[in-house]
């Protein structure tokens, strides 16, 4: 398959991009595909289980768990947008992706990442209100407020990320069309253009600072206020409420650490560790959908109890023969 099948046209139209697996590990692609499939299955089962538990358990119909269900939906879609094509690359060497399909995948990857960041902010605010203003919790975080918050997060994500594929579509491509990732990212696709990409660079930086940058500040500020409240008023209720933050803090770290690493590597690069940007990119997209349901399943008492009930009932059904 030729790596140079993008037309040398000033119109910016092109036929396709070529996605990569993991350069240097081509011989292991078949087995890496099984690892990806396993991660995808764990993400599907874990997030679907969380959604089922939150829906069926009336005690979990609270803002904290509604935001968690939003996070699970986002993780499911994010995994589904990326993993099937990656499996095609690793198992069937299906590396070509149509230009417009690449733009669609690019939009959804960046859009869903924005939604995840916004949802993590909403969850941080939820913990702040629960700990710092417990008496006003139910009055502040009403169903209407949660709905409006979800709409704002979605509208903000769409408004910021819709220009991303449009900025790529306007560019002419006359160099190699080989992308080093297994999916389409704006920060890499723009580097293949044979035109001035200053607008793409500036807007890409604006997008990440105006969304992830501001979101990380809100999360940090929320936890500073939470820690201040817990330290100044050491009560059993506050300490118990603060213990519910552990899962959220882990989810924030799982999301933001690979994101920061990916951004730094793409903008400044490094020759010390080959394929470091590919490692960060795969961790950034694939690990949160797998890890988040595990974190919340272990750290959240109510979800842990419901899981125990489900597994106990299944084991009893297997051990105890049904009456005929």
mmCIF file with all atom_site columns, C-alpha atoms in Angstrom, residues 24-242:
data_model
loop_
_atom_site.group_PDB
_atom_site.id
_atom_site.type_symbol
_atom_site.label_atom_id
_atom_site.label_alt_id
_atom_site.label_comp_id
_atom_site.label_asym_id
_atom_site.label_entity_id
_atom_site.label_seq_id
_atom_site.pdbx_PDB_ins_code
_atom_site.Cartn_x
_atom_site.Cartn_y
_atom_site.Cartn_z
_atom_site.occupancy
_atom_site.B_iso_or_equiv
_atom_site.pdbx_formal_charge
_atom_site.auth_seq_id
_atom_site.auth_comp_id
_atom_site.auth_asym_id
_atom_site.auth_atom_id
_atom_site.pdbx_PDB_model_num
ATOM 1   C CA . UNK A 1 24  ? 9.176   -1.446  15.842 1.00 0.00 ? 24  UNK A CA 1
ATOM 2   C CA . UNK A 1 25  ? 6.695   -3.930  17.301 1.00 0.00 ? 25  UNK A CA 1
ATOM 3   C CA . UNK A 1 26  ? 5.064   -5.085  14.074 1.00 0.00 ? 26  UNK A CA 1
ATOM 4   C CA . UNK A 1 27  ? 5.835   -8.709  14.929 1.00 0.00 ? 27  UNK A CA 1
ATOM 5   C CA . UNK A 1 28  ? 3.835   -8.413  18.141 1.00 0.00 ? 28  UNK A CA 1
ATOM 6   C CA . UNK A 1 29  ? 0.813   -6.631  16.625 1.00 0.00 ? 29  UNK A CA 1
ATOM 7   C CA . UNK A 1 30  ? -1.271  -9.821  16.597 1.00 0.00 ? 30  UNK A CA 1
ATOM 8   C CA . UNK A 1 31  ? -0.819  -10.311 20.363 1.00 0.00 ? 31  UNK A CA 1
ATOM 9   C CA . UNK A 1 32  ? -1.206  -6.613  21.105 1.00 0.00 ? 32  UNK A CA 1
ATOM 10  C CA . UNK A 1 33  ? -4.584  -6.880  19.383 1.00 0.00 ? 33  UNK A CA 1
ATOM 11  C CA . UNK A 1 34  ? -5.665  -9.459  21.979 1.00 0.00 ? 34  UNK A CA 1
ATOM 12  C CA . UNK A 1 35  ? -4.604  -7.081  24.754 1.00 0.00 ? 35  UNK A CA 1
ATOM 13  C CA . UNK A 1 36  ? -6.674  -4.312  23.153 1.00 0.00 ? 36  UNK A CA 1
ATOM 14  C CA . UNK A 1 37  ? -9.660  -6.641  22.827 1.00 0.00 ? 37  UNK A CA 1
ATOM 15  C CA . UNK A 1 38  ? -9.336  -7.621  26.482 1.00 0.00 ? 38  UNK A CA 1
ATOM 16  C CA . UNK A 1 39  ? -9.200  -3.954  27.522 1.00 0.00 ? 39  UNK A CA 1
ATOM 17  C CA . UNK A 1 40  ? -12.242 -3.199  25.356 1.00 0.00 ? 40  UNK A CA 1
ATOM 18  C CA . UNK A 1 41  ? -14.227 -6.066  26.893 1.00 0.00 ? 41  UNK A CA 1
ATOM 19  C CA . UNK A 1 42  ? -13.281 -4.946  30.410 1.00 0.00 ? 42  UNK A CA 1
ATOM 20  C CA . UNK A 1 43  ? -14.322 -1.369  29.542 1.00 0.00 ? 43  UNK A CA 1
ATOM 21  C CA . UNK A 1 44  ? -17.674 -2.544  28.116 1.00 0.00 ? 44  UNK A CA 1
ATOM 22  C CA . UNK A 1 45  ? -18.477 -4.922  30.974 1.00 0.00 ? 45  UNK A CA 1
ATOM 23  C CA . UNK A 1 46  ? -17.266 -2.551  33.680 1.00 0.00 ? 46  UNK A CA 1
ATOM 24  C CA . UNK A 1 47  ? -19.061 0.553   32.463 1.00 0.00 ? 47  UNK A CA 1
ATOM 25  C CA . UNK A 1 48  ? -22.263 -1.303  31.532 1.00 0.00 ? 48  UNK A CA 1
ATOM 26  C CA . UNK A 1 49  ? -22.287 -2.888  34.998 1.00 0.00 ? 49  UNK A CA 1
ATOM 27  C CA . UNK A 1 50  ? -21.904 0.538   36.617 1.00 0.00 ? 50  UNK A CA 1
ATOM 28  C CA . UNK A 1 51  ? -24.763 1.915   34.517 1.00 0.00 ? 51  UNK A CA 1
ATOM 29  C CA . UNK A 1 52  ? -26.965 -1.075  35.385 1.00 0.00 ? 52  UNK A CA 1
ATOM 30  C CA . UNK A 1 53  ? -26.278 -0.743  39.114 1.00 0.00 ? 53  UNK A CA 1
ATOM 31  C CA . UNK A 1 54  ? -26.910 3.013   39.137 1.00 0.00 ? 54  UNK A CA 1
ATOM 32  C CA . UNK A 1 55  ? -30.152 2.573   37.200 1.00 0.00 ? 55  UNK A CA 1
ATOM 33  C CA . UNK A 1 56  ? -31.569 -0.291  39.286 1.00 0.00 ? 56  UNK A CA 1
ATOM 34  C CA . UNK A 1 57  ? -30.424 0.814   42.749 1.00 0.00 ? 57  UNK A CA 1
ATOM 35  C CA . UNK A 1 58  ? -32.702 3.639   43.947 1.00 0.00 ? 58  UNK A CA 1
ATOM 36  C CA . UNK A 1 59  ? -30.225 4.640   46.672 1.00 0.00 ? 59  UNK A CA 1
ATOM 37  C CA . UNK A 1 60  ? -27.806 5.614   43.895 1.00 0.00 ? 60  UNK A CA 1
ATOM 38  C CA . UNK A 1 61  ? -30.166 8.051   42.201 1.00 0.00 ? 61  UNK A CA 1
ATOM 39  C CA . UNK A 1 62  ? -28.097 10.941  43.565 1.00 0.00 ? 62  UNK A CA 1
ATOM 40  C CA . UNK A 1 63  ? -26.071 13.656  41.788 1.00 0.00 ? 63  UNK A CA 1
ATOM 41  C CA . UNK A 1 64  ? -22.743 11.942  42.472 1.00 0.00 ? 64  UNK A CA 1
ATOM 42  C CA . UNK A 1 65  ? -23.863 8.738   40.739 1.00 0.00 ? 65  UNK A CA 1
ATOM 43  C CA . UNK A 1 66  ? -25.702 10.537  37.946 1.00 0.00 ? 66  UNK A CA 1
ATOM 44  C CA . UNK A 1 67  ? -22.407 12.258  37.059 1.00 0.00 ? 67  UNK A CA 1
ATOM 45  C CA . UNK A 1 68  ? -20.677 8.876   37.328 1.00 0.00 ? 68  UNK A CA 1
ATOM 46  C CA . UNK A 1 69  ? -23.167 7.392   34.849 1.00 0.00 ? 69  UNK A CA 1
ATOM 47  C CA . UNK A 1 70  ? -22.384 10.287  32.481 1.00 0.00 ? 70  UNK A CA 1
ATOM 48  C CA . UNK A 1 71  ? -18.676 9.461   32.818 1.00 0.00 ? 71  UNK A CA 1
ATOM 49  C CA . UNK A 1 72  ? -19.383 5.798   32.037 1.00 0.00 ? 72  UNK A CA 1
ATOM 50  C CA . UNK A 1 73  ? -21.374 6.695   28.892 1.00 0.00 ? 73  UNK A CA 1
ATOM 51  C CA . UNK A 1 74  ? -18.526 8.906   27.684 1.00 0.00 ? 74  UNK A CA 1
ATOM 52  C CA . UNK A 1 75  ? -15.934 6.185   28.343 1.00 0.00 ? 75  UNK A CA 1
ATOM 53  C CA . UNK A 1 76  ? -18.033 3.635   26.443 1.00 0.00 ? 76  UNK A CA 1
ATOM 54  C CA . UNK A 1 77  ? -18.320 5.865   23.380 1.00 0.00 ? 77  UNK A CA 1
ATOM 55  C CA . UNK A 1 78  ? -14.646 6.850   23.514 1.00 0.00 ? 78  UNK A CA 1
ATOM 56  C CA . UNK A 1 79  ? -13.533 3.213   23.557 1.00 0.00 ? 79  UNK A CA 1
ATOM 57  C CA . UNK A 1 80  ? -15.963 2.335   20.753 1.00 0.00 ? 80  UNK A CA 1
ATOM 58  C CA . UNK A 1 81  ? -14.757 5.203   18.555 1.00 0.00 ? 81  UNK A CA 1
ATOM 59  C CA . UNK A 1 82  ? -11.133 4.044   18.711 1.00 0.00 ? 82  UNK A CA 1
ATOM 60  C CA . UNK A 1 83  ? -10.715 0.345   19.540 1.00 0.00 ? 83  UNK A CA 1
ATOM 61  C CA . UNK A 1 84  ? -12.504 -1.368  16.570 1.00 0.00 ? 84  UNK A CA 1
ATOM 62  C CA . UNK A 1 85  ? -10.312 0.432   14.035 1.00 0.00 ? 85  UNK A CA 1
ATOM 63  C CA . UNK A 1 86  ? -7.225  -0.294  16.127 1.00 0.00 ? 86  UNK A CA 1
ATOM 64  C CA . UNK A 1 87  ? -8.076  -3.990  16.109 1.00 0.00 ? 87  UNK A CA 1
ATOM 65  C CA . UNK A 1 88  ? -8.333  -3.804  12.322 1.00 0.00 ? 88  UNK A CA 1
ATOM 66  C CA . UNK A 1 89  ? -4.823  -2.346  12.216 1.00 0.00 ? 89  UNK A CA 1
ATOM 67  C CA . UNK A 1 90  ? -3.220  -4.889  14.548 1.00 0.00 ? 90  UNK A CA 1
ATOM 68  C CA . UNK A 1 91  ? -5.018  -7.988  13.260 1.00 0.00 ? 91  UNK A CA 1
ATOM 69  C CA . UNK A 1 92  ? -5.768  -7.343  9.593  1.00 0.00 ? 92  UNK A CA 1
ATOM 70  C CA . UNK A 1 93  ? -3.285  -4.606  8.661  1.00 0.00 ? 93  UNK A CA 1
ATOM 71  C CA . UNK A 1 94  ? -6.298  -2.433  7.741  1.00 0.00 ? 94  UNK A CA 1
ATOM 72  C CA . UNK A 1 95  ? -4.383  0.824   8.101  1.00 0.00 ? 95  UNK A CA 1
ATOM 73  C CA . UNK A 1 96  ? -6.092  3.066   5.574  1.00 0.00 ? 96  UNK A CA 1
ATOM 74  C CA . UNK A 1 97  ? -8.799  5.458   6.754  1.00 0.00 ? 97  UNK A CA 1
ATOM 75  C CA . UNK A 1 98  ? -10.757 7.766   4.464  1.00 0.00 ? 98  UNK A CA 1
ATOM 76  C CA . UNK A 1 99  ? -10.033 11.460  4.941  1.00 0.00 ? 99  UNK A CA 1
ATOM 77  C CA . UNK A 1 100 ? -13.580 12.398  5.995  1.00 0.00 ? 100 UNK A CA 1
ATOM 78  C CA . UNK A 1 101 ? -13.822 9.353   8.264  1.00 0.00 ? 101 UNK A CA 1
ATOM 79  C CA . UNK A 1 102 ? -10.586 10.460  9.881  1.00 0.00 ? 102 UNK A CA 1
ATOM 80  C CA . UNK A 1 103 ? -12.065 13.921  10.485 1.00 0.00 ? 103 UNK A CA 1
ATOM 81  C CA . UNK A 1 104 ? -15.189 12.413  12.057 1.00 0.00 ? 104 UNK A CA 1
ATOM 82  C CA . UNK A 1 105 ? -13.107 10.191  14.342 1.00 0.00 ? 105 UNK A CA 1
ATOM 83  C CA . UNK A 1 106 ? -10.887 13.175  15.179 1.00 0.00 ? 106 UNK A CA 1
ATOM 84  C CA . UNK A 1 107 ? -13.892 15.269  16.204 1.00 0.00 ? 107 UNK A CA 1
ATOM 85  C CA . UNK A 1 108 ? -15.408 12.563  18.414 1.00 0.00 ? 108 UNK A CA 1
ATOM 86  C CA . UNK A 1 109 ? -12.105 11.784  20.140 1.00 0.00 ? 109 UNK A CA 1
ATOM 87  C CA . UNK A 1 110 ? -11.524 15.443  21.031 1.00 0.00 ? 110 UNK A CA 1
ATOM 88  C CA . UNK A 1 111 ? -15.212 16.099  21.755 1.00 0.00 ? 111 UNK A CA 1
ATOM 89  C CA . UNK A 1 112 ? -15.594 13.101  24.085 1.00 0.00 ? 112 UNK A CA 1
ATOM 90  C CA . UNK A 1 113 ? -12.343 14.024  25.828 1.00 0.00 ? 113 UNK A CA 1
ATOM 91  C CA . UNK A 1 114 ? -13.807 17.470  26.455 1.00 0.00 ? 114 UNK A CA 1
ATOM 92  C CA . UNK A 1 115 ? -17.000 15.923  27.840 1.00 0.00 ? 115 UNK A CA 1
ATOM 93  C CA . UNK A 1 116 ? -14.968 13.715  30.166 1.00 0.00 ? 116 UNK A CA 1
ATOM 94  C CA . UNK A 1 117 ? -13.005 16.698  31.445 1.00 0.00 ? 117 UNK A CA 1
ATOM 95  C CA . UNK A 1 118 ? -16.208 18.685  32.038 1.00 0.00 ? 118 UNK A CA 1
ATOM 96  C CA . UNK A 1 119 ? -17.837 15.754  33.836 1.00 0.00 ? 119 UNK A CA 1
ATOM 97  C CA . UNK A 1 120 ? -14.834 15.430  36.146 1.00 0.00 ? 120 UNK A CA 1
ATOM 98  C CA . UNK A 1 121 ? -15.288 19.125  37.014 1.00 0.00 ? 121 UNK A CA 1
ATOM 99  C CA . UNK A 1 122 ? -18.980 18.552  37.764 1.00 0.00 ? 122 UNK A CA 1
ATOM 100 C CA . UNK A 1 123 ? -18.057 15.630  40.005 1.00 0.00 ? 123 UNK A CA 1
ATOM 101 C CA . UNK A 1 124 ? -15.500 17.789  41.845 1.00 0.00 ? 124 UNK A CA 1
ATOM 102 C CA . UNK A 1 125 ? -18.120 20.512  42.412 1.00 0.00 ? 125 UNK A CA 1
ATOM 103 C CA . UNK A 1 126 ? -20.543 17.833  43.630 1.00 0.00 ? 126 UNK A CA 1
ATOM 104 C CA . UNK A 1 127 ? -18.004 16.690  46.260 1.00 0.00 ? 127 UNK A CA 1
ATOM 105 C CA . UNK A 1 128 ? -17.313 20.328  47.212 1.00 0.00 ? 128 UNK A CA 1
ATOM 106 C CA . UNK A 1 129 ? -21.010 21.047  47.848 1.00 0.00 ? 129 UNK A CA 1
ATOM 107 C CA . UNK A 1 130 ? -21.479 17.720  49.706 1.00 0.00 ? 130 UNK A CA 1
ATOM 108 C CA . UNK A 1 131 ? -18.593 18.443  52.084 1.00 0.00 ? 131 UNK A CA 1
ATOM 109 C CA . UNK A 1 132 ? -18.541 22.226  52.392 1.00 0.00 ? 132 UNK A CA 1
ATOM 110 C CA . UNK A 1 133 ? -22.309 22.899  52.196 1.00 0.00 ? 133 UNK A CA 1
ATOM 111 C CA . UNK A 1 134 ? -23.996 19.604  53.193 1.00 0.00 ? 134 UNK A CA 1
ATOM 112 C CA . UNK A 1 135 ? -27.232 21.217  54.366 1.00 0.00 ? 135 UNK A CA 1
ATOM 113 C CA . UNK A 1 136 ? -27.730 22.895  50.979 1.00 0.00 ? 136 UNK A CA 1
ATOM 114 C CA . UNK A 1 137 ? -26.648 19.881  48.904 1.00 0.00 ? 137 UNK A CA 1
ATOM 115 C CA . UNK A 1 138 ? -30.115 18.742  47.803 1.00 0.00 ? 138 UNK A CA 1
ATOM 116 C CA . UNK A 1 139 ? -31.229 22.333  47.181 1.00 0.00 ? 139 UNK A CA 1
ATOM 117 C CA . UNK A 1 140 ? -28.208 23.188  44.994 1.00 0.00 ? 140 UNK A CA 1
ATOM 118 C CA . UNK A 1 141 ? -27.779 19.970  43.013 1.00 0.00 ? 141 UNK A CA 1
ATOM 119 C CA . UNK A 1 142 ? -31.326 19.415  41.828 1.00 0.00 ? 142 UNK A CA 1
ATOM 120 C CA . UNK A 1 143 ? -32.268 17.349  38.778 1.00 0.00 ? 143 UNK A CA 1
ATOM 121 C CA . UNK A 1 144 ? -32.754 20.580  36.833 1.00 0.00 ? 144 UNK A CA 1
ATOM 122 C CA . UNK A 1 145 ? -29.275 21.780  37.789 1.00 0.00 ? 145 UNK A CA 1
ATOM 123 C CA . UNK A 1 146 ? -27.742 18.459  36.762 1.00 0.00 ? 146 UNK A CA 1
ATOM 124 C CA . UNK A 1 147 ? -29.555 18.551  33.400 1.00 0.00 ? 147 UNK A CA 1
ATOM 125 C CA . UNK A 1 148 ? -28.416 22.115  32.728 1.00 0.00 ? 148 UNK A CA 1
ATOM 126 C CA . UNK A 1 149 ? -24.863 21.186  33.711 1.00 0.00 ? 149 UNK A CA 1
ATOM 127 C CA . UNK A 1 150 ? -24.867 18.291  31.242 1.00 0.00 ? 150 UNK A CA 1
ATOM 128 C CA . UNK A 1 151 ? -26.177 20.549  28.465 1.00 0.00 ? 151 UNK A CA 1
ATOM 129 C CA . UNK A 1 152 ? -23.530 23.200  29.182 1.00 0.00 ? 152 UNK A CA 1
ATOM 130 C CA . UNK A 1 153 ? -20.758 20.582  29.121 1.00 0.00 ? 153 UNK A CA 1
ATOM 131 C CA . UNK A 1 154 ? -22.009 19.185  25.794 1.00 0.00 ? 154 UNK A CA 1
ATOM 132 C CA . UNK A 1 155 ? -22.510 22.604  24.152 1.00 0.00 ? 155 UNK A CA 1
ATOM 133 C CA . UNK A 1 156 ? -19.096 23.820  25.298 1.00 0.00 ? 156 UNK A CA 1
ATOM 134 C CA . UNK A 1 157 ? -17.436 20.678  23.945 1.00 0.00 ? 157 UNK A CA 1
ATOM 135 C CA . UNK A 1 158 ? -19.161 20.937  20.577 1.00 0.00 ? 158 UNK A CA 1
ATOM 136 C CA . UNK A 1 159 ? -18.486 24.683  20.244 1.00 0.00 ? 159 UNK A CA 1
ATOM 137 C CA . UNK A 1 160 ? -14.776 24.291  20.970 1.00 0.00 ? 160 UNK A CA 1
ATOM 138 C CA . UNK A 1 161 ? -14.138 21.093  19.023 1.00 0.00 ? 161 UNK A CA 1
ATOM 139 C CA . UNK A 1 162 ? -16.210 21.520  15.832 1.00 0.00 ? 162 UNK A CA 1
ATOM 140 C CA . UNK A 1 163 ? -13.580 23.901  14.348 1.00 0.00 ? 163 UNK A CA 1
ATOM 141 C CA . UNK A 1 164 ? -10.840 21.265  14.817 1.00 0.00 ? 164 UNK A CA 1
ATOM 142 C CA . UNK A 1 165 ? -11.715 19.024  11.819 1.00 0.00 ? 165 UNK A CA 1
ATOM 143 C CA . UNK A 1 166 ? -12.691 22.094  9.766  1.00 0.00 ? 166 UNK A CA 1
ATOM 144 C CA . UNK A 1 167 ? -9.223  23.561  10.279 1.00 0.00 ? 167 UNK A CA 1
ATOM 145 C CA . UNK A 1 168 ? -7.698  20.304  9.049  1.00 0.00 ? 168 UNK A CA 1
ATOM 146 C CA . UNK A 1 169 ? -10.057 20.070  6.062  1.00 0.00 ? 169 UNK A CA 1
ATOM 147 C CA . UNK A 1 170 ? -8.938  23.450  4.715  1.00 0.00 ? 170 UNK A CA 1
ATOM 148 C CA . UNK A 1 171 ? -5.264  22.382  4.548  1.00 0.00 ? 171 UNK A CA 1
ATOM 149 C CA . UNK A 1 172 ? -3.539  21.048  1.413  1.00 0.00 ? 172 UNK A CA 1
ATOM 150 C CA . UNK A 1 173 ? -1.643  17.773  1.881  1.00 0.00 ? 173 UNK A CA 1
ATOM 151 C CA . UNK A 1 174 ? 1.226   16.998  -0.457 1.00 0.00 ? 174 UNK A CA 1
ATOM 152 C CA . UNK A 1 175 ? 3.596   15.069  1.799  1.00 0.00 ? 175 UNK A CA 1
ATOM 153 C CA . UNK A 1 176 ? 3.354   11.632  3.346  1.00 0.00 ? 176 UNK A CA 1
ATOM 154 C CA . UNK A 1 177 ? -0.084  10.739  4.688  1.00 0.00 ? 177 UNK A CA 1
ATOM 155 C CA . UNK A 1 178 ? 1.323   8.372   7.318  1.00 0.00 ? 178 UNK A CA 1
ATOM 156 C CA . UNK A 1 179 ? 0.049   9.034   10.839 1.00 0.00 ? 179 UNK A CA 1
ATOM 157 C CA . UNK A 1 180 ? 2.121   7.535   13.649 1.00 0.00 ? 180 UNK A CA 1
ATOM 158 C CA . UNK A 1 181 ? -0.923  6.886   15.861 1.00 0.00 ? 181 UNK A CA 1
ATOM 159 C CA . UNK A 1 182 ? -3.606  4.232   15.484 1.00 0.00 ? 182 UNK A CA 1
ATOM 160 C CA . UNK A 1 183 ? -6.316  6.902   15.279 1.00 0.00 ? 183 UNK A CA 1
ATOM 161 C CA . UNK A 1 184 ? -6.702  10.477  14.071 1.00 0.00 ? 184 UNK A CA 1
ATOM 162 C CA . UNK A 1 185 ? -5.539  13.366  16.250 1.00 0.00 ? 185 UNK A CA 1
ATOM 163 C CA . UNK A 1 186 ? -5.514  17.038  15.286 1.00 0.00 ? 186 UNK A CA 1
ATOM 164 C CA . UNK A 1 187 ? -2.028  17.735  16.638 1.00 0.00 ? 187 UNK A CA 1
ATOM 165 C CA . UNK A 1 188 ? -0.515  15.067  14.397 1.00 0.00 ? 188 UNK A CA 1
ATOM 166 C CA . UNK A 1 189 ? -2.610  15.433  11.230 1.00 0.00 ? 189 UNK A CA 1
ATOM 167 C CA . UNK A 1 190 ? -1.826  19.150  10.970 1.00 0.00 ? 190 UNK A CA 1
ATOM 168 C CA . UNK A 1 191 ? 1.915   18.406  10.798 1.00 0.00 ? 191 UNK A CA 1
ATOM 169 C CA . UNK A 1 192 ? 1.431   16.532  7.512  1.00 0.00 ? 192 UNK A CA 1
ATOM 170 C CA . UNK A 1 193 ? 0.123   19.623  5.697  1.00 0.00 ? 193 UNK A CA 1
ATOM 171 C CA . UNK A 1 194 ? 2.281   21.510  3.203  1.00 0.00 ? 194 UNK A CA 1
ATOM 172 C CA . UNK A 1 195 ? 0.928   24.895  4.266  1.00 0.00 ? 195 UNK A CA 1
ATOM 173 C CA . UNK A 1 196 ? 1.107   27.351  7.119  1.00 0.00 ? 196 UNK A CA 1
ATOM 174 C CA . UNK A 1 197 ? -0.421  25.692  10.199 1.00 0.00 ? 197 UNK A CA 1
ATOM 175 C CA . UNK A 1 198 ? -0.071  28.590  12.659 1.00 0.00 ? 198 UNK A CA 1
ATOM 176 C CA . UNK A 1 199 ? -3.859  28.886  12.923 1.00 0.00 ? 199 UNK A CA 1
ATOM 177 C CA . UNK A 1 200 ? -4.117  25.181  13.796 1.00 0.00 ? 200 UNK A CA 1
ATOM 178 C CA . UNK A 1 201 ? -1.354  25.480  16.394 1.00 0.00 ? 201 UNK A CA 1
ATOM 179 C CA . UNK A 1 202 ? -2.869  28.559  18.025 1.00 0.00 ? 202 UNK A CA 1
ATOM 180 C CA . UNK A 1 203 ? -6.416  27.184  18.026 1.00 0.00 ? 203 UNK A CA 1
ATOM 181 C CA . UNK A 1 204 ? -5.285  23.785  19.289 1.00 0.00 ? 204 UNK A CA 1
ATOM 182 C CA . UNK A 1 205 ? -3.481  25.476  22.167 1.00 0.00 ? 205 UNK A CA 1
ATOM 183 C CA . UNK A 1 206 ? -6.529  27.660  22.833 1.00 0.00 ? 206 UNK A CA 1
ATOM 184 C CA . UNK A 1 207 ? -8.811  24.595  22.865 1.00 0.00 ? 207 UNK A CA 1
ATOM 185 C CA . UNK A 1 208 ? -6.758  22.643  25.368 1.00 0.00 ? 208 UNK A CA 1
ATOM 186 C CA . UNK A 1 209 ? -6.163  25.644  27.644 1.00 0.00 ? 209 UNK A CA 1
ATOM 187 C CA . UNK A 1 210 ? -9.777  26.861  27.537 1.00 0.00 ? 210 UNK A CA 1
ATOM 188 C CA . UNK A 1 211 ? -11.156 23.406  28.317 1.00 0.00 ? 211 UNK A CA 1
ATOM 189 C CA . UNK A 1 212 ? -8.685  21.074  30.048 1.00 0.00 ? 212 UNK A CA 1
ATOM 190 C CA . UNK A 1 213 ? -6.608  23.941  31.435 1.00 0.00 ? 213 UNK A CA 1
ATOM 191 C CA . UNK A 1 214 ? -9.544  25.752  33.045 1.00 0.00 ? 214 UNK A CA 1
ATOM 192 C CA . UNK A 1 215 ? -11.139 22.468  34.131 1.00 0.00 ? 215 UNK A CA 1
ATOM 193 C CA . UNK A 1 216 ? -7.986  21.360  35.938 1.00 0.00 ? 216 UNK A CA 1
ATOM 194 C CA . UNK A 1 217 ? -7.896  24.707  37.776 1.00 0.00 ? 217 UNK A CA 1
ATOM 195 C CA . UNK A 1 218 ? -11.539 24.309  38.857 1.00 0.00 ? 218 UNK A CA 1
ATOM 196 C CA . UNK A 1 219 ? -10.865 20.769  40.095 1.00 0.00 ? 219 UNK A CA 1
ATOM 197 C CA . UNK A 1 220 ? -7.751  21.874  41.991 1.00 0.00 ? 220 UNK A CA 1
ATOM 198 C CA . UNK A 1 221 ? -9.574  24.846  43.543 1.00 0.00 ? 221 UNK A CA 1
ATOM 199 C CA . UNK A 1 222 ? -12.507 22.633  44.570 1.00 0.00 ? 222 UNK A CA 1
ATOM 200 C CA . UNK A 1 223 ? -10.204 20.238  46.388 1.00 0.00 ? 223 UNK A CA 1
ATOM 201 C CA . UNK A 1 224 ? -8.306  23.059  48.082 1.00 0.00 ? 224 UNK A CA 1
ATOM 202 C CA . UNK A 1 225 ? -11.623 24.249  49.520 1.00 0.00 ? 225 UNK A CA 1
ATOM 203 C CA . UNK A 1 226 ? -12.578 20.682  50.467 1.00 0.00 ? 226 UNK A CA 1
ATOM 204 C CA . UNK A 1 227 ? -9.278  20.080  52.255 1.00 0.00 ? 227 UNK A CA 1
ATOM 205 C CA . UNK A 1 228 ? -9.571  23.435  54.029 1.00 0.00 ? 228 UNK A CA 1
ATOM 206 C CA . UNK A 1 229 ? -13.058 22.529  55.277 1.00 0.00 ? 229 UNK A CA 1
ATOM 207 C CA . UNK A 1 230 ? -12.073 19.030  56.394 1.00 0.00 ? 230 UNK A CA 1
ATOM 208 C CA . UNK A 1 231 ? -8.982  20.307  58.241 1.00 0.00 ? 231 UNK A CA 1
ATOM 209 C CA . UNK A 1 232 ? -10.761 23.225  59.928 1.00 0.00 ? 232 UNK A CA 1
ATOM 210 C CA . UNK A 1 233 ? -13.873 21.262  60.925 1.00 0.00 ? 233 UNK A CA 1
ATOM 211 C CA . UNK A 1 234 ? -12.793 17.748  61.844 1.00 0.00 ? 234 UNK A CA 1
ATOM 212 C CA . UNK A 1 235 ? -16.118 15.961  62.112 1.00 0.00 ? 235 UNK A CA 1
ATOM 213 C CA . UNK A 1 236 ? -16.964 12.347  61.425 1.00 0.00 ? 236 UNK A CA 1
ATOM 214 C CA . UNK A 1 237 ? -19.481 13.362  58.738 1.00 0.00 ? 237 UNK A CA 1
ATOM 215 C CA . UNK A 1 238 ? -16.900 15.478  56.923 1.00 0.00 ? 238 UNK A CA 1
ATOM 216 C CA . UNK A 1 239 ? -14.268 12.763  57.091 1.00 0.00 ? 239 UNK A CA 1
ATOM 217 C CA . UNK A 1 240 ? -16.764 10.195  55.798 1.00 0.00 ? 240 UNK A CA 1
ATOM 218 C CA . UNK A 1 241 ? -17.757 12.506  52.941 1.00 0.00 ? 241 UNK A CA 1
ATOM 219 C CA . UNK A 1 242 ? -14.113 13.196  52.122 1.00 0.00 ? 242 UNK A CA 1
#
